PDB file of C-alpha atoms in Angstrom:
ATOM      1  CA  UNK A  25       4.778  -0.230   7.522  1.00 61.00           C
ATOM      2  CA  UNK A  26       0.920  -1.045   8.553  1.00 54.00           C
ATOM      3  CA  UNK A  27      -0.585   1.315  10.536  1.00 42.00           C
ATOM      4  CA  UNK A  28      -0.519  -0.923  14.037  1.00 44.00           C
ATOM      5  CA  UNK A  29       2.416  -2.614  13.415  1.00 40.00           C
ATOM      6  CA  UNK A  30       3.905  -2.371  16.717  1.00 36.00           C
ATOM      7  CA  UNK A  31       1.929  -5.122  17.544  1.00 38.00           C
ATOM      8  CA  UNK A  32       3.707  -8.963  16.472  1.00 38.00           C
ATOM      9  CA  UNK A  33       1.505  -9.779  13.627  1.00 40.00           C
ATOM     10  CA  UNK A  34      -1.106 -13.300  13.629  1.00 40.00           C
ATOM     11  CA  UNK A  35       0.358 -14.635  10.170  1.00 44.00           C
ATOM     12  CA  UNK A  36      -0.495 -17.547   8.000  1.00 41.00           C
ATOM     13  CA  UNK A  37       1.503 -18.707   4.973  1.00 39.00           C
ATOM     14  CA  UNK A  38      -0.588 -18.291   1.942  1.00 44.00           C
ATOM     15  CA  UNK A  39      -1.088 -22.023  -0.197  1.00 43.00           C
ATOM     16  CA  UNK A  40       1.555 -23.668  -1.846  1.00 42.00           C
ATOM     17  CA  UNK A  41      -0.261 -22.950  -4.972  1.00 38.00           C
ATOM     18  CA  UNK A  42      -0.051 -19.652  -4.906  1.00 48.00           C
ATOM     19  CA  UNK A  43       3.697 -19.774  -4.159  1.00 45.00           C
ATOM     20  CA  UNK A  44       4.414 -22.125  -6.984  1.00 42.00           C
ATOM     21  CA  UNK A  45       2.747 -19.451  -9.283  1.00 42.00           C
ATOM     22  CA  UNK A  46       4.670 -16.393  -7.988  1.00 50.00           C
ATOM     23  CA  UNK A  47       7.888 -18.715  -8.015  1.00 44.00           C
ATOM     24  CA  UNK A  48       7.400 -19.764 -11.653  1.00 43.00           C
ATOM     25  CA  UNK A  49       6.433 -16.364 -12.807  1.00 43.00           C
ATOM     26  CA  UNK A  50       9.714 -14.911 -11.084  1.00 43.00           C
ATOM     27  CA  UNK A  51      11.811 -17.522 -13.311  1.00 38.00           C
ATOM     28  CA  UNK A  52       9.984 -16.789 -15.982  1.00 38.00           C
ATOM     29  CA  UNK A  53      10.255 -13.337 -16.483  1.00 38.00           C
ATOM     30  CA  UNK A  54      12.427 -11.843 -14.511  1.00 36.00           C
ATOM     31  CA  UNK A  55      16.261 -12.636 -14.494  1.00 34.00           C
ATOM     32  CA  UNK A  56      16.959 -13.548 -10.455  1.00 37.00           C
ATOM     33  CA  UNK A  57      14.120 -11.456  -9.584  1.00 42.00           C
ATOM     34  CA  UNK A  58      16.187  -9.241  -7.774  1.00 40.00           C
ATOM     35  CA  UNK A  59      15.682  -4.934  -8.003  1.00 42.00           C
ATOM     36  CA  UNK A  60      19.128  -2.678  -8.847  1.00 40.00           C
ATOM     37  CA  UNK A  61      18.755   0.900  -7.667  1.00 39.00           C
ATOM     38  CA  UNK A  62      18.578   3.643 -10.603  1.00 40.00           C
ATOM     39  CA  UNK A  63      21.254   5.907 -10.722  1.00 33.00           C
ATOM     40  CA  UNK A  64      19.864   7.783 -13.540  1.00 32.00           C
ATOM     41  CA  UNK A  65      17.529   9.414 -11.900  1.00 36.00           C
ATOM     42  CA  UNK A  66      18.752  11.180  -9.049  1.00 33.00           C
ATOM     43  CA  UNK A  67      18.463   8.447  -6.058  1.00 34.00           C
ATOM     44  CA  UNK A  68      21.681   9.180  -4.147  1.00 32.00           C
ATOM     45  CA  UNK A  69      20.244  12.562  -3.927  1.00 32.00           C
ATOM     46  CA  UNK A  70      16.560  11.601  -2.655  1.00 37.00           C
ATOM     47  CA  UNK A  71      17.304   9.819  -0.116  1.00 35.00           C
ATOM     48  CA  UNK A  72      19.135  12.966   1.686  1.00 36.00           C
ATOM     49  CA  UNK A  73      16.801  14.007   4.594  1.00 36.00           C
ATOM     50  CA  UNK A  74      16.077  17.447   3.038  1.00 36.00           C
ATOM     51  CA  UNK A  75      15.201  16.006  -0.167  1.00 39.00           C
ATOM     52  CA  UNK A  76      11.803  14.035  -0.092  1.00 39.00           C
ATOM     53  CA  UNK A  77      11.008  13.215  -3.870  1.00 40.00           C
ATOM     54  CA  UNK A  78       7.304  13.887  -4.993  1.00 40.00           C
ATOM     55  CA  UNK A  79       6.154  13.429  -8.056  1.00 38.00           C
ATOM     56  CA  UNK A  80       3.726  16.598  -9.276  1.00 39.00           C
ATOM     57  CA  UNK A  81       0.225  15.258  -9.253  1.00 41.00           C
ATOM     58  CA  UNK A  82      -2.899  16.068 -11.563  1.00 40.00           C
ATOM     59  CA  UNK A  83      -6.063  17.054 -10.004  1.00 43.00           C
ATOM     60  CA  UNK A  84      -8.404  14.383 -10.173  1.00 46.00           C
ATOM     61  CA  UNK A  85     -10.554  15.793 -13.363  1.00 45.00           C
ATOM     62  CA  UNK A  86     -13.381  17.761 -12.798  1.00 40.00           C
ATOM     63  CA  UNK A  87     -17.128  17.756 -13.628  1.00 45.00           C
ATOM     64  CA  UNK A  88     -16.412  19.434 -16.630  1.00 45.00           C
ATOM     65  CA  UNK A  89     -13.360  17.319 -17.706  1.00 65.00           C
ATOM     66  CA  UNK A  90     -14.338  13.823 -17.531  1.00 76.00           C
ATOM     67  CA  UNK A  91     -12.151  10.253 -16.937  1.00 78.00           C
ATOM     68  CA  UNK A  92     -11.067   9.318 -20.295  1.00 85.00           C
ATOM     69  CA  UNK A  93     -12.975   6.140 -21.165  1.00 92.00           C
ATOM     70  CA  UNK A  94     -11.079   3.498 -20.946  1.00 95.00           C
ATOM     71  CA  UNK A  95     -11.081  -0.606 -19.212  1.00 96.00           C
ATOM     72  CA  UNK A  96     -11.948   0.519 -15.679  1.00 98.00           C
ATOM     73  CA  UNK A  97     -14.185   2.673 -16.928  1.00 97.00           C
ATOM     74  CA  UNK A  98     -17.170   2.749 -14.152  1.00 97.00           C
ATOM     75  CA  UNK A  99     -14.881   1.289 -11.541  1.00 98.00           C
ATOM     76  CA  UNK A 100     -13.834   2.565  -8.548  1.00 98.00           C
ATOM     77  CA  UNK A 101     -10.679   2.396  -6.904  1.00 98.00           C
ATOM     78  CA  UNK A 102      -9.736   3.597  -3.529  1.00 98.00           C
ATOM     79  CA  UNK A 103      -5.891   4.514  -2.669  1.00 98.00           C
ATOM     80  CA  UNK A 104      -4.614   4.460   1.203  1.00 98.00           C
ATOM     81  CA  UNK A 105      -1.491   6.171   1.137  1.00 98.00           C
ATOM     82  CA  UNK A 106      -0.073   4.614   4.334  1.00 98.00           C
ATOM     83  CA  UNK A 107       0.692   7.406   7.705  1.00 97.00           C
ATOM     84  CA  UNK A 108       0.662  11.073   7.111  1.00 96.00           C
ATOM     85  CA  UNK A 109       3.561  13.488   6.880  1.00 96.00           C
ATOM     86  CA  UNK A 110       2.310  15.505   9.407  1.00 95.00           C
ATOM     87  CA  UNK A 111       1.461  12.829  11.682  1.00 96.00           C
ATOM     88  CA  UNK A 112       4.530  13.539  13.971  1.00 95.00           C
ATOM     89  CA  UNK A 113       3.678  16.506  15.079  1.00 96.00           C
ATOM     90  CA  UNK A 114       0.218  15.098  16.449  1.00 97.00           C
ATOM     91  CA  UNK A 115       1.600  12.152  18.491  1.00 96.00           C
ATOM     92  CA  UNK A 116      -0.912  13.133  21.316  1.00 97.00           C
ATOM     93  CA  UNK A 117      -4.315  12.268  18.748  1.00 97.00           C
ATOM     94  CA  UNK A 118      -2.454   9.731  16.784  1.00 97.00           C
ATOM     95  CA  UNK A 119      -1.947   7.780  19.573  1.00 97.00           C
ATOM     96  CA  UNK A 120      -5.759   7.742  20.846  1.00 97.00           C
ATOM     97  CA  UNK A 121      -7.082   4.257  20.408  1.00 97.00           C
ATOM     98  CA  UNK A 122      -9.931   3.239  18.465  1.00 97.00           C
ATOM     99  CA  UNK A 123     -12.214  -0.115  17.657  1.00 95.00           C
ATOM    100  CA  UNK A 124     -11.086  -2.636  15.452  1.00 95.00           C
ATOM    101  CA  UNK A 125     -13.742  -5.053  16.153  1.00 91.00           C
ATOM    102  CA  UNK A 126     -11.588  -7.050  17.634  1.00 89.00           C
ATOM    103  CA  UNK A 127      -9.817  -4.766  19.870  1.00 93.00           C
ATOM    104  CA  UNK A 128      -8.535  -1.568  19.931  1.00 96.00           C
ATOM    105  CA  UNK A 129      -5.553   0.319  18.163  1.00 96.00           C
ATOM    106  CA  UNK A 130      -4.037   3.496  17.625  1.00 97.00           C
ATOM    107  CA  UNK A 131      -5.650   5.818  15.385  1.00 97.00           C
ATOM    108  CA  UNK A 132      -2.664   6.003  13.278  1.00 98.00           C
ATOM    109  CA  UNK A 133       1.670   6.063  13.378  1.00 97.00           C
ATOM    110  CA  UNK A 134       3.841   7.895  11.968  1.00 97.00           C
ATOM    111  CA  UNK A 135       5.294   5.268   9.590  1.00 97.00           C
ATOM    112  CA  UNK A 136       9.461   4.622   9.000  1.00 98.00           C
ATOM    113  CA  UNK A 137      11.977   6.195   7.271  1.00 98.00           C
ATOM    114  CA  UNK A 138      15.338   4.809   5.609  1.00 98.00           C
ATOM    115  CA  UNK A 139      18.336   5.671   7.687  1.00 98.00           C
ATOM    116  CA  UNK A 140      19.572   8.845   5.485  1.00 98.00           C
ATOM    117  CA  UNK A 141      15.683  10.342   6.822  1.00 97.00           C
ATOM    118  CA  UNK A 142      13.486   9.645   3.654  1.00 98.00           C
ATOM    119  CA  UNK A 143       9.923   9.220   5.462  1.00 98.00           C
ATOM    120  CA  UNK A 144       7.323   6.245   4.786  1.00 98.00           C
ATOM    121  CA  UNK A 145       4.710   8.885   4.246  1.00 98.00           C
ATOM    122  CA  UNK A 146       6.421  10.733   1.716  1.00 98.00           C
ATOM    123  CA  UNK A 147       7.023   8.033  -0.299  1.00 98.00           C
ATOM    124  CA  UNK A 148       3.489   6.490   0.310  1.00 98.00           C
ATOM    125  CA  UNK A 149       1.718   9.557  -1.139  1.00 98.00           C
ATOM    126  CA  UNK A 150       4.358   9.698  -4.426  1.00 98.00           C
ATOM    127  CA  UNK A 151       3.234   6.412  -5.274  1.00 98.00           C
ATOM    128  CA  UNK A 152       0.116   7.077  -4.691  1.00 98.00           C
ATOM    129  CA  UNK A 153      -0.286   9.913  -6.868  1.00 98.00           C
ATOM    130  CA  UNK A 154       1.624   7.884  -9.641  1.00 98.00           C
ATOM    131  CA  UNK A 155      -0.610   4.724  -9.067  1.00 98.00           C
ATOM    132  CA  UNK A 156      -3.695   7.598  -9.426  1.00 98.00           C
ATOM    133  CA  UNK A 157      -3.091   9.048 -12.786  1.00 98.00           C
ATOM    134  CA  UNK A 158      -2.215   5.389 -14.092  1.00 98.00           C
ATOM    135  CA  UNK A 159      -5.667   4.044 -13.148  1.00 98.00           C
ATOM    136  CA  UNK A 160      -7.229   7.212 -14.104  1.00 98.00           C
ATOM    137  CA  UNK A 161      -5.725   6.855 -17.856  1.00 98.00           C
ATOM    138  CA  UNK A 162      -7.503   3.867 -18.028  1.00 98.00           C
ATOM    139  CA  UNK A 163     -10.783   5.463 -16.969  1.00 98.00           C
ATOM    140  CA  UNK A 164     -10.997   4.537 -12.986  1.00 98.00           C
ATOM    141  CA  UNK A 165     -12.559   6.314 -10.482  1.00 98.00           C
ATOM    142  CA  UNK A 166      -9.992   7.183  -7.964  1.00 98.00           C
ATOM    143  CA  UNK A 167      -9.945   8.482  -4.574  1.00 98.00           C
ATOM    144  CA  UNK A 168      -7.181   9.372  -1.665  1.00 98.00           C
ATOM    145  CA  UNK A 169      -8.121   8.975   1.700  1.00 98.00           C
ATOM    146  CA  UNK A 170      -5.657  11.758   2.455  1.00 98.00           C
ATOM    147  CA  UNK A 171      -3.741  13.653   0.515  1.00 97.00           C
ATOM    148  CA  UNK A 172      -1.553  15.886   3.237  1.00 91.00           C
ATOM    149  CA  UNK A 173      -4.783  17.672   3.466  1.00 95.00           C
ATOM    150  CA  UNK A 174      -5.524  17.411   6.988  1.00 95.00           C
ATOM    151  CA  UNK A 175      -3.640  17.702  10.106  1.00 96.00           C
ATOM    152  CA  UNK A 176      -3.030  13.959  10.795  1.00 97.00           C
ATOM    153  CA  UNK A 177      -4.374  10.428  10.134  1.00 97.00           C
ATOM    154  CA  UNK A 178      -7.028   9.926   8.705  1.00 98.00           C
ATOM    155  CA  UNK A 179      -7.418   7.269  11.811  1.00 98.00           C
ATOM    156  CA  UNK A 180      -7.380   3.788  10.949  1.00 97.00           C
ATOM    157  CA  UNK A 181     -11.161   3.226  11.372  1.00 97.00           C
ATOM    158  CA  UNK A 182     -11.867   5.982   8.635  1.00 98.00           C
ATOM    159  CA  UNK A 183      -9.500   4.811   6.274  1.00 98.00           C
ATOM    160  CA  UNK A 184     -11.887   1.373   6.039  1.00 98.00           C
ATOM    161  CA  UNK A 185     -14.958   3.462   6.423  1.00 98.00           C
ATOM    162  CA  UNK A 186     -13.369   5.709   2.963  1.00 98.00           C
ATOM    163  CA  UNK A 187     -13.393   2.334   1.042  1.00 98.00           C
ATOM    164  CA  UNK A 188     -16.791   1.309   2.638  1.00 98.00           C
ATOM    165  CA  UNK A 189     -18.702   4.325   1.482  1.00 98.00           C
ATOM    166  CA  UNK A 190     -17.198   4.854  -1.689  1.00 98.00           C
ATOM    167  CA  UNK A 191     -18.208   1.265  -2.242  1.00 98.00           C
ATOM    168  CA  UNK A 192     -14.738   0.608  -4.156  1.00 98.00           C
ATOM    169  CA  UNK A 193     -14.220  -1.942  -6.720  1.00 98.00           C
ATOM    170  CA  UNK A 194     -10.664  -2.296  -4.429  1.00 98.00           C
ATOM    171  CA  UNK A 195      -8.721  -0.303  -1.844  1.00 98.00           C
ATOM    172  CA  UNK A 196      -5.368  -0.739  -1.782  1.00 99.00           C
ATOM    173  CA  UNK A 197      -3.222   0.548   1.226  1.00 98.00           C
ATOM    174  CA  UNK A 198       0.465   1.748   0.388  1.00 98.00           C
ATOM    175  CA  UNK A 199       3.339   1.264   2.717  1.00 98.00           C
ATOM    176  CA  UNK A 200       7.140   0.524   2.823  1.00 98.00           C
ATOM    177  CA  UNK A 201       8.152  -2.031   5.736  1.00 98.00           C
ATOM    178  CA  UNK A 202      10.537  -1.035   8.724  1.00 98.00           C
ATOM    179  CA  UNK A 203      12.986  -4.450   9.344  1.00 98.00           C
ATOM    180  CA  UNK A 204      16.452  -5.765  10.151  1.00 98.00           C
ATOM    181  CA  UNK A 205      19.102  -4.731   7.523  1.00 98.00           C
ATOM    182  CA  UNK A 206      19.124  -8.097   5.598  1.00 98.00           C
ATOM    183  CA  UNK A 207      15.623  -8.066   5.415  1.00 98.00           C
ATOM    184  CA  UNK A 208      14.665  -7.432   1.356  1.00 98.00           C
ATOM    185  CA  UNK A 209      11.895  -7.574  -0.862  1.00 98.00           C
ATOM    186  CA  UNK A 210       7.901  -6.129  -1.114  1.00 98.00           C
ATOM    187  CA  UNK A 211       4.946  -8.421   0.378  1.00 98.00           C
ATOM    188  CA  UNK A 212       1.141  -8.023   0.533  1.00 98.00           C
ATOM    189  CA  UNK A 213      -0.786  -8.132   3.246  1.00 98.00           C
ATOM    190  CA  UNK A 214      -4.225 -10.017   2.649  1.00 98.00           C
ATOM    191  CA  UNK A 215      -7.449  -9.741   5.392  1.00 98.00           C
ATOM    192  CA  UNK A 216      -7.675 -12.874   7.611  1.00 98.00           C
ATOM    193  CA  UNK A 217     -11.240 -14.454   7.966  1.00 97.00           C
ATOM    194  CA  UNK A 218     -11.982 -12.156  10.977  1.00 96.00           C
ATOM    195  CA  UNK A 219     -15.413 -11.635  13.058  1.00 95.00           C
ATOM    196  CA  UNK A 220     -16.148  -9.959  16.047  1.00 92.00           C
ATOM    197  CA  UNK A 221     -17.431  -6.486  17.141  1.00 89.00           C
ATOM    198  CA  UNK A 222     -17.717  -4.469  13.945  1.00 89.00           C
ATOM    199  CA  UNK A 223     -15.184  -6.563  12.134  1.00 96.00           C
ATOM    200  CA  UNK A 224     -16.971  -9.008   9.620  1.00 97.00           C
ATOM    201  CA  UNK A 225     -14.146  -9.944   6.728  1.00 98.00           C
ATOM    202  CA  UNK A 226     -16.085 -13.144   5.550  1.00 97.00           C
ATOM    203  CA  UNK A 227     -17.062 -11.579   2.466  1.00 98.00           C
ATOM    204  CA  UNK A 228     -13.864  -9.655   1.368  1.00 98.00           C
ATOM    205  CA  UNK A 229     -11.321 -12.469   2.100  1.00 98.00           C
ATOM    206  CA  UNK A 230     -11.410 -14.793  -1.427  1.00 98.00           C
ATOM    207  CA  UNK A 231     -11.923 -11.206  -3.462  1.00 98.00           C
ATOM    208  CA  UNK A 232      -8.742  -9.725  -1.647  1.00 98.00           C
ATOM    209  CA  UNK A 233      -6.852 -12.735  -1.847  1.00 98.00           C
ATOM    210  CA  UNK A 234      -7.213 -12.396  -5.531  1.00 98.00           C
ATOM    211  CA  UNK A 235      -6.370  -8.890  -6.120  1.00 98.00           C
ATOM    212  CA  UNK A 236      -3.473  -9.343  -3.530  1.00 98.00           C
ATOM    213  CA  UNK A 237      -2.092 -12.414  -5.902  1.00 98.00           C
ATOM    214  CA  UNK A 238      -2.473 -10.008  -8.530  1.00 98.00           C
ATOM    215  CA  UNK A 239      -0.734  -7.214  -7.548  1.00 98.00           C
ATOM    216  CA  UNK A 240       2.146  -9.665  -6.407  1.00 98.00           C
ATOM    217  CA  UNK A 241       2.665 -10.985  -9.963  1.00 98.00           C
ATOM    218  CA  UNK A 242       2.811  -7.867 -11.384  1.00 98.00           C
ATOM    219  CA  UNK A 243       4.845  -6.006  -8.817  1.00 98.00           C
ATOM    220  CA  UNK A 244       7.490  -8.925  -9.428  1.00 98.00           C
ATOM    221  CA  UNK A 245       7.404  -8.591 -13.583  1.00 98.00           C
ATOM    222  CA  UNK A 246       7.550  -4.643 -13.404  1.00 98.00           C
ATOM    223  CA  UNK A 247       9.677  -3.722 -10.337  1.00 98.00           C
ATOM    224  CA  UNK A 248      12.271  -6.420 -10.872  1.00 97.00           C
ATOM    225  CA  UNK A 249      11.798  -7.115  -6.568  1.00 97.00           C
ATOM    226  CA  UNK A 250      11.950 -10.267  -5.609  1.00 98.00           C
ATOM    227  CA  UNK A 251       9.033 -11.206  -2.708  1.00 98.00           C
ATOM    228  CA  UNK A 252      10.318 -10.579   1.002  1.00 98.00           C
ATOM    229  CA  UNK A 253      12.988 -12.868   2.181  1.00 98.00           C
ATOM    230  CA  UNK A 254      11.485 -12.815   5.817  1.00 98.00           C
ATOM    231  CA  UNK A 255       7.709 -12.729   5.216  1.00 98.00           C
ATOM    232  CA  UNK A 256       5.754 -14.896   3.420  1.00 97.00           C
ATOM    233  CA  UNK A 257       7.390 -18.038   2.966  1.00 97.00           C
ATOM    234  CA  UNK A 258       8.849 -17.038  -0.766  1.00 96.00           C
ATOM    235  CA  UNK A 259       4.859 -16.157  -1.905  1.00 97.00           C
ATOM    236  CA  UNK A 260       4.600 -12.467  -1.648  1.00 98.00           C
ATOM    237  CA  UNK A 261       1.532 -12.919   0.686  1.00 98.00           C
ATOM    238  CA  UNK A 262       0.674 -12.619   3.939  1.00 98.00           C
ATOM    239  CA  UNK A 263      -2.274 -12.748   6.272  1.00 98.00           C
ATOM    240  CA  UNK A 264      -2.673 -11.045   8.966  1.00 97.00           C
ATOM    241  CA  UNK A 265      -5.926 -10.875  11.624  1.00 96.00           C
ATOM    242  CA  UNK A 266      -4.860  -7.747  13.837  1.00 96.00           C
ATOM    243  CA  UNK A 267      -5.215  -4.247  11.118  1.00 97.00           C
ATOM    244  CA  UNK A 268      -7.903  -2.373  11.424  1.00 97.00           C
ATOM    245  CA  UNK A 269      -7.969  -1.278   8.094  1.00 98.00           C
ATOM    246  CA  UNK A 270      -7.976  -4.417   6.785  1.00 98.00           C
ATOM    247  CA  UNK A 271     -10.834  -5.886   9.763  1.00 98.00           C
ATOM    248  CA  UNK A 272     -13.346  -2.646   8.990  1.00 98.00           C
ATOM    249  CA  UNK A 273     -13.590  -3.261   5.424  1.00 98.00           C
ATOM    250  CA  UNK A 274     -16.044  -4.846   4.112  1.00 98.00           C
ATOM    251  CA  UNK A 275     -14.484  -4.178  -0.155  1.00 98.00           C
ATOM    252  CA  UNK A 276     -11.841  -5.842  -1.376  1.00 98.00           C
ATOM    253  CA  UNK A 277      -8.370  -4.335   0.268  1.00 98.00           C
ATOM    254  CA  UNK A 278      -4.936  -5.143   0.513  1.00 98.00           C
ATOM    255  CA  UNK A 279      -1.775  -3.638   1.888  1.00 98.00           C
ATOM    256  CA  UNK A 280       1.591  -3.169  -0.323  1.00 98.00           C
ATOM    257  CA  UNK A 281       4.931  -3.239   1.713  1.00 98.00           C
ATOM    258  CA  UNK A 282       6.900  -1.903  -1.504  1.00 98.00           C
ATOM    259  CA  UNK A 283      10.132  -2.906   0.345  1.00 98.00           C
ATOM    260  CA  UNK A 284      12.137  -2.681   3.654  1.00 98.00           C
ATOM    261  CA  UNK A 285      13.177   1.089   4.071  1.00 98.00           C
ATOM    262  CA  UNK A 286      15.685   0.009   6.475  1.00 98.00           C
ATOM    263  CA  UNK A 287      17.672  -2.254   4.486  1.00 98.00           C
ATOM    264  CA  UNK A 288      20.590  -0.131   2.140  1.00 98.00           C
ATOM    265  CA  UNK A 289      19.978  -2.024  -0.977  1.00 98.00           C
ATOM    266  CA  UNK A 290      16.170  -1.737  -0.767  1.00 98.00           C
ATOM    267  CA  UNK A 291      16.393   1.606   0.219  1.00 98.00           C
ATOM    268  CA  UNK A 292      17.662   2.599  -3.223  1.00 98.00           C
ATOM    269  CA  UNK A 293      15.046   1.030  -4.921  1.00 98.00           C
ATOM    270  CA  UNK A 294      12.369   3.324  -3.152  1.00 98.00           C
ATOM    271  CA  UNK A 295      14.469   6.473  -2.860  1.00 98.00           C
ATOM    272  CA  UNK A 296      14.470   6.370  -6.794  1.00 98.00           C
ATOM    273  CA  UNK A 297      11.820   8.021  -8.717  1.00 98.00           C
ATOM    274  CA  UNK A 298      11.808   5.917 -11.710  1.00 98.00           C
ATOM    275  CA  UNK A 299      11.467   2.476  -9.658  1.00 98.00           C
ATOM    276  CA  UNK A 300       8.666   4.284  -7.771  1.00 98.00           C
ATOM    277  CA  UNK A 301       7.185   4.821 -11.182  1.00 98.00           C
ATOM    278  CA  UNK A 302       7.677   1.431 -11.267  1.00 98.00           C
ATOM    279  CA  UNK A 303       6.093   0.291  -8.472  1.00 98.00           C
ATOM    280  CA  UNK A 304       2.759   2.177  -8.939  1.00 99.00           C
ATOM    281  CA  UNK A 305       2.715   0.150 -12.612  1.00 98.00           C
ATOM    282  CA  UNK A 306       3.050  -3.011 -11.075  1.00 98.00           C
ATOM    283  CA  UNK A 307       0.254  -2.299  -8.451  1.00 99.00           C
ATOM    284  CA  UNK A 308      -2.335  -0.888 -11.547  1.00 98.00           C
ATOM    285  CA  UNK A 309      -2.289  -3.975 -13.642  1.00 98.00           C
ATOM    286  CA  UNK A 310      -2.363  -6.016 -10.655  1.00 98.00           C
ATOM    287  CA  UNK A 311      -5.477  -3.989  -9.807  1.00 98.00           C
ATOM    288  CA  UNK A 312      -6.744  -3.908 -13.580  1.00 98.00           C
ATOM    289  CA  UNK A 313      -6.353  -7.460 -13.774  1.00 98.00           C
ATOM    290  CA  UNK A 314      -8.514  -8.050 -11.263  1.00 98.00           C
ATOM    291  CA  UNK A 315     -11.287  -5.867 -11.761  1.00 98.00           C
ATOM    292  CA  UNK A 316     -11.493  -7.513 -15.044  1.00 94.00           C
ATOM    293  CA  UNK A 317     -11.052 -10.349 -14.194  1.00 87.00           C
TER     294      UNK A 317
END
């Protein structure tokens, strides 16, 4: 779930193209394009409350132990694991508004859960840490903007200003969606051509629209998930003018709804380790793709 997504989203339907391509490769090369939970691996039991998976995560390497070389050597990559954990018990700061360019927003949420208590900002940081070492095998530079190491956010306003300074190659935001049982399948959510205050997207929008496109294809062919049945007209895609994250950046940045945490079958997708596993492959060649073109 975006950050400010308590506000009814400005959407436009991404071009018929584009949805032609995603429908063909979803024929193509996966059978119905539909996800099946794993129940190898566990799922029935991470999605009690008291059980949030996490996957253990490497240190990024240090001085001494350089990235292995690899495709993405000398690119960087920036990963927004959507909401933080802790955010709940800060309601009073997350709540604080700050400039979007275009308005203002919260600083931050705390994010969705499914209904058996499995939190949106658990399961954003174990992909994130997944989706890290993958792009780091192939010689990436990676950063988190947070990784449960501060007491909430960071605010949405940072979060851009973390891609900004690092100069990323692409950011990419991770979230799960919070809908109406029913409501099934991942989307991406691509910057609108937005300008006003300190929100100038006119040189991010035809990059991110390509590494969003990306990342759908893949997502489909690895995950097995069809795109969302209630955003996105069938494409994967959508565009929206009113996240800050997306409105302060001035790299190339999407956001991944993996899913709708709120819907049963969907659900067991994310509570399972190995489709998270998934997941994070689907959204490193997307990004791999696209730094290479």
């Amino acid at each position: 779930m975006p950050y400010d997504d308590s506000v009814p989203p400005t959407r436009r339907a991404r071009p018929l193209l584009l949805a032609a391509a995603l429908a063909s490769l979803c024929l193509t090369t996966v059978a119905g394009c539909g996800g099946s939970p794993d129940t190898t691996d566990g799922a029935g039991a991470d999605a009690s409350p008291s059980a949030t998976p996490t996957v253990p995560a490497s240190p990024s390497p240090s001085p001494a132990e350089p990235l292995p070389r690899g495709p993405l050597t000398g690119r960087t990559v920036v990963i927004d694991p959507g909401h933080n954990p802790r955010n709940r018990e800060h309601t009073k700061e997350i709540n604080e508004k700050v400039d979007i360019g275009t308005g203002r927003k919260e600083c931050d949420t705390t994010g969705t859960s499914t209904d058996a208590g499995y939190p949106e900002a658990r399961f954003t940081l174990d992909v994130s840490h997944r989706l890290r070492e993958l792009l780091q095998a192939q010689g990436a530079r990676v950063l988190l903007t947070h990784d449960e190491d501060r007491p909430f956010g960071p605010c949405i306003d940072e979060r851009a200003r973390i891609g900004n300074e690092a100069k990323a190659d692409a950011v990419v935001s991770v979230h799960a969606d919070g809908s109406a049982v029913g409501n099934r399948g991942f989307h991406v959510i691509l910057p609108a051509a937005v300008k006003g205050g300190g929100a100038d997207t006119s040189k991010i929008v035809k990059s991110s629209a390509d590494l969003g496109a990306r990342i759908a294809g893949h997502f489909i062919r690895t995950t097995g998930s069809a795109p969302s049945n209630y955003i996105g007209g069938g494409t994967g895609l959508d565009t929206r003018n009113d996240l800050g994250g997306l409105n302060l950046s001035t790299v190339p940045k999407v956001f991944v709804e993996c899913g709708n945490m709120r819907d049963p079958k969907d659900a067991a997708l994310l509570t399972s380790a190995s489709w998270r596993q998934k997941a994070a492959q689907g959204m490193a060649d997307g990004i791999a793709d696209h730094l290479k073109g």
